[in-house]
CSV table of C-alpha atoms in Angstrom, one decimal:
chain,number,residue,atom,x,y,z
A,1,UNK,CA,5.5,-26.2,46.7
A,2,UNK,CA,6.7,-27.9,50.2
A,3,UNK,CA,3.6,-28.5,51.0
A,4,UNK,CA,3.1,-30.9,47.5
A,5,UNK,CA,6.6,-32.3,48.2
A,6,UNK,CA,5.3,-33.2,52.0
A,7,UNK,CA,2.4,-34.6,50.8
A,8,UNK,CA,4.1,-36.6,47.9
A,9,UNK,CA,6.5,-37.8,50.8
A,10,UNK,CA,3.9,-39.1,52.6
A,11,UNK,CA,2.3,-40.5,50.1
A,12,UNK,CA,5.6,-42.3,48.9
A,13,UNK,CA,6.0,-43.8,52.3
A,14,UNK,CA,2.4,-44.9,52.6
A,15,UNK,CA,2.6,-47.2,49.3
A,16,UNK,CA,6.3,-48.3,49.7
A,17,UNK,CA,8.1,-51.7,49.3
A,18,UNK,CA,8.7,-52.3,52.8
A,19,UNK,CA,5.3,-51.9,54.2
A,20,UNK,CA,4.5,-54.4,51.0
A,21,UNK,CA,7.4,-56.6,52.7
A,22,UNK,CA,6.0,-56.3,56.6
A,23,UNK,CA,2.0,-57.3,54.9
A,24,UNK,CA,3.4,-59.9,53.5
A,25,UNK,CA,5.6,-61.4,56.4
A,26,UNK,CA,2.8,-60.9,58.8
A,27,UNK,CA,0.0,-62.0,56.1
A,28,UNK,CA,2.4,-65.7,55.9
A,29,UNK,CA,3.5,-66.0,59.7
A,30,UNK,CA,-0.3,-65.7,60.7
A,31,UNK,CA,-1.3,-68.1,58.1
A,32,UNK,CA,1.4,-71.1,59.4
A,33,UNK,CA,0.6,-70.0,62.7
A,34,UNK,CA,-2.7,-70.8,62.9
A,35,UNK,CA,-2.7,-73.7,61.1
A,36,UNK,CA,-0.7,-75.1,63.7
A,37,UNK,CA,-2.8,-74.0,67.2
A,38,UNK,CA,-6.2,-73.9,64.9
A,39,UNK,CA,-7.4,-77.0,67.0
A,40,UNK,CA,-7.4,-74.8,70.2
A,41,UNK,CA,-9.1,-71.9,68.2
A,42,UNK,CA,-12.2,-74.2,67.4
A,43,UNK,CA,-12.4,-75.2,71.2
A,44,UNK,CA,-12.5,-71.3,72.1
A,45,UNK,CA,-15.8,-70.8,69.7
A,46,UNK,CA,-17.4,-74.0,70.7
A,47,UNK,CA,-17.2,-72.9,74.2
A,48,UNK,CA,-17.9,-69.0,73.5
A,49,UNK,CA,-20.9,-69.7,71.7
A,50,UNK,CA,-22.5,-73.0,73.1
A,51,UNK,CA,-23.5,-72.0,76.4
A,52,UNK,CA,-24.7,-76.2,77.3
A,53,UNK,CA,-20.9,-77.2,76.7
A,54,UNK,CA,-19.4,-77.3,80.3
A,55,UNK,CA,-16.1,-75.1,80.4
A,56,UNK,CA,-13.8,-78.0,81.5
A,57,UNK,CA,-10.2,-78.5,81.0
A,58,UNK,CA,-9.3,-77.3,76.6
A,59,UNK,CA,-8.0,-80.8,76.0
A,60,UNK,CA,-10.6,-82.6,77.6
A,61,UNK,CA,-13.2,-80.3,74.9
A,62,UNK,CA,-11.0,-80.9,72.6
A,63,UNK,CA,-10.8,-84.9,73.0
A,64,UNK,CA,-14.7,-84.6,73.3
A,65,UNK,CA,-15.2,-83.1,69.7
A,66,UNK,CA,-12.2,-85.7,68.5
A,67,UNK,CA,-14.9,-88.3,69.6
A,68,UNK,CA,-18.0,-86.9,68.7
A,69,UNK,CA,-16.8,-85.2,65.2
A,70,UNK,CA,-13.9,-86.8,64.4
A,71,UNK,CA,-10.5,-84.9,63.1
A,72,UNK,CA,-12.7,-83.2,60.7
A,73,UNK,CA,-14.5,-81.5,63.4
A,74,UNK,CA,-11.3,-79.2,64.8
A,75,UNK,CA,-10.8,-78.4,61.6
A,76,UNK,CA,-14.0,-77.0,60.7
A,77,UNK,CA,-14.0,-74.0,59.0
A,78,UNK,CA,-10.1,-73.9,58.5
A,79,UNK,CA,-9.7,-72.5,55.2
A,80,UNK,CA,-12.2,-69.6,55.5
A,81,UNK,CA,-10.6,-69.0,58.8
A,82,UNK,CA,-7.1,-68.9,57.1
A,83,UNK,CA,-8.0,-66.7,54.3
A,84,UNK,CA,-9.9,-64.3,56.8
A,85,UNK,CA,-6.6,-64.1,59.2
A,86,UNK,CA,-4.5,-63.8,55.9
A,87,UNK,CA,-6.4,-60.7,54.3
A,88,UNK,CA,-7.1,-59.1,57.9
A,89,UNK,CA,-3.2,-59.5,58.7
A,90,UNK,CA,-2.0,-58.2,55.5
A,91,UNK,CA,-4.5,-54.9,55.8
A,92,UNK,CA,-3.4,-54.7,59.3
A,93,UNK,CA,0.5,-55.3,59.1
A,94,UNK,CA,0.7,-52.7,55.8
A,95,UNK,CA,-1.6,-50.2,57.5
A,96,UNK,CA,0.5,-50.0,60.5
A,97,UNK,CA,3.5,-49.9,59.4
A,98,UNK,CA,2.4,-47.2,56.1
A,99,UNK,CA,1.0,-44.9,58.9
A,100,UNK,CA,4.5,-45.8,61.2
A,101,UNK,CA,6.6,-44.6,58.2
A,102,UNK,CA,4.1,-41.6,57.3
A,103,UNK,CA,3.8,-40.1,60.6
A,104,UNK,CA,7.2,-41.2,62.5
A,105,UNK,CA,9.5,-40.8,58.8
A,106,UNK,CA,13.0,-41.2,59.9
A,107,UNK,CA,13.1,-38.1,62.3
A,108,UNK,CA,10.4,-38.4,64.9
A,109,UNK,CA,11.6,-41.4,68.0
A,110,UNK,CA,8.8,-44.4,68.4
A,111,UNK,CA,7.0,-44.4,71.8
A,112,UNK,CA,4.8,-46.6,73.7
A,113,UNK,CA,1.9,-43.7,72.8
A,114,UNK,CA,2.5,-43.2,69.2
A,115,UNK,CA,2.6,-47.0,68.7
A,116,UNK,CA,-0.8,-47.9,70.4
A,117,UNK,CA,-2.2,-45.0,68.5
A,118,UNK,CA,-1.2,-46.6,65.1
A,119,UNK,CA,-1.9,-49.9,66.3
A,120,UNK,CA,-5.2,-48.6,67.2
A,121,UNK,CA,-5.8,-46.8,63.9
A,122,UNK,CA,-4.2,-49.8,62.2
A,123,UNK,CA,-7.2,-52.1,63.8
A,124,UNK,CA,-10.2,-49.9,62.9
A,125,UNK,CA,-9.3,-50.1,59.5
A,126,UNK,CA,-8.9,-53.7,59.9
A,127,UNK,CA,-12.3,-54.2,61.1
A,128,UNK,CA,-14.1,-52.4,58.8
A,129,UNK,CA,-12.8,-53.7,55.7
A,130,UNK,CA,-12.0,-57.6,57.2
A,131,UNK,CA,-15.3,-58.1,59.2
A,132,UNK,CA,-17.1,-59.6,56.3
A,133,UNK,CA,-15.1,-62.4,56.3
A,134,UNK,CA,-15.0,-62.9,59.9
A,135,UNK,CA,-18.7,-63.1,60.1
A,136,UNK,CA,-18.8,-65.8,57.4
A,137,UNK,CA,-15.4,-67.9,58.7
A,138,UNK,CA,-17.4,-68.2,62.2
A,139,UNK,CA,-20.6,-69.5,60.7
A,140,UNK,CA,-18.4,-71.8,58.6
A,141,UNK,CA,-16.8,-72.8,61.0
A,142,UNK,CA,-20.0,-74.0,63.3
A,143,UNK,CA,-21.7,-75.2,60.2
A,144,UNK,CA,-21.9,-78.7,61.3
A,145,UNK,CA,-20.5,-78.9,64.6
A,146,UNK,CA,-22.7,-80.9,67.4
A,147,UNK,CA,-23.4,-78.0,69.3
A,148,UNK,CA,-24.8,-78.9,73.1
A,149,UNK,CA,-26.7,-76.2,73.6
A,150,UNK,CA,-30.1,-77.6,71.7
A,151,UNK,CA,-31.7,-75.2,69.8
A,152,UNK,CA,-28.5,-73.9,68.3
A,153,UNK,CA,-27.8,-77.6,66.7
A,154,UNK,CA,-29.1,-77.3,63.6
A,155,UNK,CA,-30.6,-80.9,63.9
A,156,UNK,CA,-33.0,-79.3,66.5
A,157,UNK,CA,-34.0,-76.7,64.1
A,158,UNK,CA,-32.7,-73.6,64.4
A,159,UNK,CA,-30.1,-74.5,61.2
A,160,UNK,CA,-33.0,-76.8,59.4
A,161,UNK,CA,-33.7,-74.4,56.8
A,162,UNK,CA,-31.3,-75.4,53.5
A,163,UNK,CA,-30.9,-71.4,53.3
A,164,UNK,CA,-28.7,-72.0,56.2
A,165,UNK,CA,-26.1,-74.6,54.5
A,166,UNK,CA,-23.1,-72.4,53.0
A,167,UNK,CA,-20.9,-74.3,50.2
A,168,UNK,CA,-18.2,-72.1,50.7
A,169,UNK,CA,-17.2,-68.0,51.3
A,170,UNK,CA,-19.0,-66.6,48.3
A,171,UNK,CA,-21.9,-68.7,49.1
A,172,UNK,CA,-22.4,-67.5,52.7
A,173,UNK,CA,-21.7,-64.2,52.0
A,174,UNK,CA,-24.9,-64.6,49.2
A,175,UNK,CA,-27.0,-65.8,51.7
A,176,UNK,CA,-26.3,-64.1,54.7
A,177,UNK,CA,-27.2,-60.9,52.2
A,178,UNK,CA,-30.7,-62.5,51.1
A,179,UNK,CA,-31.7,-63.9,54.1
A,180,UNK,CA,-30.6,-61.3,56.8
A,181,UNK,CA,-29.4,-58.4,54.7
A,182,UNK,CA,-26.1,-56.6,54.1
A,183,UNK,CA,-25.5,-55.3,57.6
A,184,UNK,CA,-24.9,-58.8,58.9
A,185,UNK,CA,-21.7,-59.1,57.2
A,186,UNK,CA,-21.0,-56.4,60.0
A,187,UNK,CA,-22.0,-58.7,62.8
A,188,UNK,CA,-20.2,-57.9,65.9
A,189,UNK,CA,-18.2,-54.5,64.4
A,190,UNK,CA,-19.5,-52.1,67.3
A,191,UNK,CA,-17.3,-54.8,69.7
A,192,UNK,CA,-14.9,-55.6,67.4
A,193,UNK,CA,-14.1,-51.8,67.2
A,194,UNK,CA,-13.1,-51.8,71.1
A,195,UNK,CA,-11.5,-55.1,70.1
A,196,UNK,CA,-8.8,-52.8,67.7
A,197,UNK,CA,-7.3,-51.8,71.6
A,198,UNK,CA,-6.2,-55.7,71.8
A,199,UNK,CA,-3.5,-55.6,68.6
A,200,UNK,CA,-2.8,-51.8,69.9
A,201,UNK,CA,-2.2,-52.8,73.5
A,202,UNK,CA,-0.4,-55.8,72.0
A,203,UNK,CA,1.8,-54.1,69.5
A,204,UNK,CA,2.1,-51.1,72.1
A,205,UNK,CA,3.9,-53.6,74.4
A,206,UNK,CA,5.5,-55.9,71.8
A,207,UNK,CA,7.5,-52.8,70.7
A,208,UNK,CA,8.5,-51.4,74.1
A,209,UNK,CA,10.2,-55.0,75.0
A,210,UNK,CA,11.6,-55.6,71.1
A,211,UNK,CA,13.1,-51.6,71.5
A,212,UNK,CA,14.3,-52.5,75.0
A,213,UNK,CA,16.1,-56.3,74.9
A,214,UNK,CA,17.6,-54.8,71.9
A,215,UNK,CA,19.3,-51.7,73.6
A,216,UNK,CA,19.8,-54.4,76.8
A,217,UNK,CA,21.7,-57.0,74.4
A,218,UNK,CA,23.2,-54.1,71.8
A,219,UNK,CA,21.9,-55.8,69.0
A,220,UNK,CA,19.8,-55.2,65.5
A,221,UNK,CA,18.0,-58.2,65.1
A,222,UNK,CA,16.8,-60.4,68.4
A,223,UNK,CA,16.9,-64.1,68.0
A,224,UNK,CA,13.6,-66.1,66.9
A,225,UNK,CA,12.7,-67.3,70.3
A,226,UNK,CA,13.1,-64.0,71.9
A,227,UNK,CA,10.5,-62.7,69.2
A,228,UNK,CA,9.1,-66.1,70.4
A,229,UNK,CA,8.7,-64.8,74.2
A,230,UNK,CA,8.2,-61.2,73.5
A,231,UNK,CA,5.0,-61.9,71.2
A,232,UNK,CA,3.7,-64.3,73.8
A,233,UNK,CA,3.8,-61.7,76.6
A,234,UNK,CA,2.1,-59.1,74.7
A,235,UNK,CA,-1.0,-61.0,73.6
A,236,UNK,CA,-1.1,-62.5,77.1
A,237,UNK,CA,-1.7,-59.0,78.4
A,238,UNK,CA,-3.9,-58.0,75.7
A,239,UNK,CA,-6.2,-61.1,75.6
A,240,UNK,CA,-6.4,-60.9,79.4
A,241,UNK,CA,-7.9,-57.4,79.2
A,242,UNK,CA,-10.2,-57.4,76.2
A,243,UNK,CA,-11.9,-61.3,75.9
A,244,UNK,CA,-15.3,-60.3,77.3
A,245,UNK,CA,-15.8,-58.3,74.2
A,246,UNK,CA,-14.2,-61.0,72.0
A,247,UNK,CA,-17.3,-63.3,73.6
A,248,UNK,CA,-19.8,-60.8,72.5
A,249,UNK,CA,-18.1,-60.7,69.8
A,250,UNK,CA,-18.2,-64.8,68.4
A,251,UNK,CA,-21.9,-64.9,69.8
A,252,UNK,CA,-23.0,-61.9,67.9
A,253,UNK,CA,-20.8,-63.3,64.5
A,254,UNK,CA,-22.6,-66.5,65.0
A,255,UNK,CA,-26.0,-65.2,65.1
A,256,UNK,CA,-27.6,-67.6,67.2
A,257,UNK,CA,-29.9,-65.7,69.2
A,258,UNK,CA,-31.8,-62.8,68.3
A,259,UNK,CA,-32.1,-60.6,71.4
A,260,UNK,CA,-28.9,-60.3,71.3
A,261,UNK,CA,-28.6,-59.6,67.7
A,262,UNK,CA,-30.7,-56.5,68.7
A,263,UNK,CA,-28.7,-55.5,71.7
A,264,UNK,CA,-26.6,-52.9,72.2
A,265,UNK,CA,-23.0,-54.2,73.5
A,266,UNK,CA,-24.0,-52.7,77.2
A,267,UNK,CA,-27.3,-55.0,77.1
A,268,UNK,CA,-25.2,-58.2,75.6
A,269,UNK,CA,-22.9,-58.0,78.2
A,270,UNK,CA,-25.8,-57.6,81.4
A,271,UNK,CA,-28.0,-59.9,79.2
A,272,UNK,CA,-25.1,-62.8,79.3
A,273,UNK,CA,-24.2,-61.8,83.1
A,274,UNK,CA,-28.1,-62.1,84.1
A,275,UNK,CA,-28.9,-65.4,82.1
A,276,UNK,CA,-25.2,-67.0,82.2
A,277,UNK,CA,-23.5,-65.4,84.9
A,278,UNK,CA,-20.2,-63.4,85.6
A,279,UNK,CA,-17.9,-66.6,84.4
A,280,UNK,CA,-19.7,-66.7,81.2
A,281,UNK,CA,-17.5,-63.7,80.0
A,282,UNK,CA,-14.6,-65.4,80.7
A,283,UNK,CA,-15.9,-68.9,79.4
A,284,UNK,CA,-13.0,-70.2,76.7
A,285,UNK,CA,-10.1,-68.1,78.2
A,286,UNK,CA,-8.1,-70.8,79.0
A,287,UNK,CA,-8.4,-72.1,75.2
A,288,UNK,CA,-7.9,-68.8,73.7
A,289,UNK,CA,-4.8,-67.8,76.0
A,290,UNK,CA,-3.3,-71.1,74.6
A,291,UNK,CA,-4.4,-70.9,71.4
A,292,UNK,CA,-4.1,-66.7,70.6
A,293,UNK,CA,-0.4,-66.7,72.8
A,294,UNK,CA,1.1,-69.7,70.9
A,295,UNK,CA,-0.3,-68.5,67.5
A,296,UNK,CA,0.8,-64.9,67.8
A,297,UNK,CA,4.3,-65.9,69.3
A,298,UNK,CA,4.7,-68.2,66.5
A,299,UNK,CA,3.3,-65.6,63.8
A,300,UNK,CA,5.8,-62.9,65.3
A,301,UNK,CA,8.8,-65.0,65.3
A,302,UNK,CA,7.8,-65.7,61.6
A,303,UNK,CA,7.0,-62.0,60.8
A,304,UNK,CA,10.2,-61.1,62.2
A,305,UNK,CA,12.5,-64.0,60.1
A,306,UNK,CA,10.5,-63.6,56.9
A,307,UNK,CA,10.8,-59.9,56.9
A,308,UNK,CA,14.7,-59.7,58.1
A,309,UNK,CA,15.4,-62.4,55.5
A,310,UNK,CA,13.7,-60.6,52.4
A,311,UNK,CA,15.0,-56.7,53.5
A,312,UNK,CA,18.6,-59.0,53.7
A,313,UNK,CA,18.3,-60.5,50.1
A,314,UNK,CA,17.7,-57.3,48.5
A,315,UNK,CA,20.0,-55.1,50.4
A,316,UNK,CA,17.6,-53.0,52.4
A,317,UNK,CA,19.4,-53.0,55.3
């Protein structure tokens, strides 16, 4: 009979109202954030994935594909992008925070340990059921682009088949299926697996400094820039340590080149150090620091507010 009761307990605090409350708030924070930094986002694919586009200075990319594309063309691929980060944010914020309240209730003290292992666990999950739409949002989202690297410009070929132009989510996701087959919406999982350590080293260390500079200033709630700063520093750290699998990871999603489509992640890393060299791996990082730091700083400080606010309003805390 305890034994039900423990199960039902967990079960009650897996489907609860406040990890509905934290999805949400993370789901909406991601959403405004990266529709303000999403210009910097399309500079890190371009230069991921386009191996002729010199790595110079993010703005001076950026100003290049202003000229050559227009306003249109830093916004490619922004509302598949959105909805991907909005679903893949609300599985990963209630997932976390469900397995936080199931495992930690209100007995057990949070650690540094016990939160990268959620975080971690929180990711997996994320990838598996999100991938799908991160496959589609990155060929969205080079549909069209004036790729420098030749035989990736679809102009020069390699996209000149009409199977190839996607009207839309559904429609990609169609023909990816009939042209390449189901496991393609899986592009890139094997790395984006590994890639669950860069929210878990992120929310490991995001946690540590929100549990510290609140025992430090002997307050509840931190102010919005400190969540500001605090989420800025932890994807810092993160991005720094994982973004060689992130670049296997675009370039595998866009499905350019099929040696590496047959690869294991070992041979795609030694294939792009061989043909491209060591930087290659690190090609983008300047773009993605700006872009991933501002937009998860922003999304946290959001996250923080919206959830505060809501638990506020309905007297949960």
């Amino acid at each position: 009979m305890e034994s039900d009761d423990g199960k039902s307990s967990s079960l009650s605090s897996l489907f609860s109202y406040s990890n509905l409350v934290h999805a949400v708030s993370g789901a909406t924070g991601s959403v405004i954030a990266i529709s303000v930094f999403y210009p910097l986002d399309t500079v890190r694919t371009r230069l991921q994935v386009d191996d002729n586009r010199h790595a110079k200075n993010t703005f001076l990319v950026l100003k290049e594909i202003l000229k050559e594309e227009g306003l249109e063309g830093v916004y490619l691929g922004w509302f598949p992008v959105v909805s991907a980060l909005c679903c893949s944010n609300f599985v990963y914020f209630y997932t976390y925070n469900g397995l936080k309240s199931s495992v930690l209730g209100g007995h057990k003290k949070a650690s540094p340990i016990v939160d990268l292992t959620l975080a971690f666990l929180s990711g997996v999950v994320n990838v598996l059921v999100t991938t799908p739409l991160w496959v589609v949002n990155t060929r969205l989202k080079l549909q069209g682009a004036n790729l420098h690297t030749a035989h990736f410009n679809k102009k020069h070929g390699a996209f000149k088949s009409p199977r190839k132009h996607y009207n839309g989510i559904i429609d990609c996701i169609l023909k990816i299926i009939n042209a390449e087959g189901v496991g393609k919406l899986w592009g890139g999982t094997v790395p984006s697996i590994l890639l669950a350590t860069n929210p878990a080293i992120q929310f490991m260390i995001y946690e540590a400094l929100k549990r510290y500079f609140k025992r430090y200033m002997d307050v509840t709630e931190l102010s919005g820039l400190m969540y500001f700063i605090l989420g800025a520093v932890a994807k810092t750290a993160a991005t720094v340590i994982t973004y060689p699998l992130q670049v296997i990871q675009s370039r595998l999603r866009a499905g350019f080149v099929k040696e590496e489509n047959t690869q294991s992640l070992k041979q795609n890393i030694l294939h792009l150090i061989r043909t491209r060299g060591v930087g290659s791996l690190y090609k983008g990082l300047e773009a993605k620091l700006l872009q991933t730091v501002l937009t998860a700083a922003l999304m946290f400080a959001i996250y923080e507010k919206i959830a505060a606010f809501i638990f506020k309003i309905m007297g949960l805390q």
